[in-house]
Coordinates of C-alpha atoms in Angstrom, one line a residue:
X1 CA -42.4 -230.9 63.5
X2 CA -39.6 -232.7 62.2
X3 CA -38.5 -232.5 58.5
X4 CA -38.9 -235.5 56.4
X5 CA -35.4 -234.6 54.4
X6 CA -33.4 -237.3 54.8
X7 CA -35.7 -239.9 56.1
X8 CA -35.7 -243.1 54.2
X9 CA -39.4 -244.5 53.2
X10 CA -39.3 -246.8 56.3
X11 CA -39.1 -243.9 58.9
X12 CA -41.8 -242.1 57.5
X13 CA -44.6 -245.1 57.7
X14 CA -43.1 -245.1 61.5
X15 CA -43.6 -241.4 62.2
X16 CA -47.0 -241.8 60.0
X17 CA -47.8 -244.6 62.5
X18 CA -47.1 -242.7 65.7
X19 CA -48.5 -240.0 65.1
X20 CA -52.2 -241.9 64.0
X21 CA -51.7 -243.7 67.3
X22 CA -51.3 -239.9 69.1
X23 CA -54.0 -238.8 67.8
X24 CA -56.6 -241.9 66.9
X25 CA -58.6 -241.5 69.7
X26 CA -59.3 -237.3 69.9
X27 CA -62.5 -236.8 68.7
X28 CA -62.1 -233.4 66.7
X29 CA -62.6 -230.6 68.9
X30 CA -59.6 -232.4 70.1
X31 CA -57.7 -232.7 67.1
X32 CA -58.3 -228.6 65.9
X33 CA -56.8 -227.9 70.0
X34 CA -54.0 -229.9 69.7
X35 CA -53.5 -228.6 66.4
X36 CA -53.4 -225.3 67.3
X37 CA -51.8 -226.0 70.3
X38 CA -48.7 -227.1 68.7
X39 CA -48.9 -223.8 65.7
X40 CA -48.7 -221.3 68.7
X41 CA -45.9 -223.2 70.3
X42 CA -44.3 -223.4 66.5
X43 CA -45.0 -219.8 65.8
X44 CA -43.9 -218.8 69.5
X45 CA -40.5 -220.2 69.6
X46 CA -40.3 -219.6 65.2
X47 CA -39.7 -223.1 63.8
X48 CA -43.3 -222.4 62.6
X49 CA -43.1 -224.1 59.0
X50 CA -46.7 -223.9 56.5
X51 CA -44.7 -226.3 54.4
X52 CA -44.2 -228.8 57.0
X53 CA -47.8 -228.4 58.2
X54 CA -49.4 -228.9 54.6
X55 CA -46.6 -232.2 54.6
X56 CA -48.0 -233.5 57.4
X57 CA -51.6 -232.7 56.0
X58 CA -50.7 -234.7 53.1
X59 CA -49.1 -237.2 54.7
X60 CA -52.6 -238.1 57.1
X61 CA -55.0 -237.2 54.1
X62 CA -55.1 -240.8 52.8
X63 CA -56.7 -241.6 56.6
X64 CA -59.1 -238.6 56.2
X65 CA -62.7 -238.8 54.2
X66 CA -63.1 -236.2 51.8
X67 CA -65.1 -234.2 53.9
X68 CA -62.7 -233.9 56.6
X69 CA -59.4 -233.6 54.3
X70 CA -61.6 -230.4 53.1
X71 CA -62.2 -229.0 56.8
X72 CA -58.5 -229.7 57.5
X73 CA -57.8 -227.7 54.3
X74 CA -59.5 -225.2 55.4
X75 CA -58.3 -225.0 58.9
X76 CA -54.8 -224.9 57.6
X77 CA -55.3 -222.3 55.2
X78 CA -56.8 -219.7 57.9
X79 CA -53.4 -220.5 60.2
X80 CA -51.2 -219.5 57.3
X81 CA -53.3 -216.2 56.0
X82 CA -51.8 -215.0 60.5
X83 CA -48.2 -216.2 59.3

């Protein structure tokens, strides 16, 4: 995931729109699979950042229901216990 440092608000909004467009038609299982695949790849190549994943979740949070926010939070907690 790209770092947000140095991005202006318009760039962040564009990244948010691109992420929403990429994932909006996926069901929850497909989203979890995509997240875990990205985490595996970034851990393997040494680019994994727990804080970047947390930032991404915070960026997406307003678009999720409370239940989905809680599930994402639990999933991230599980991912980060394996770091």
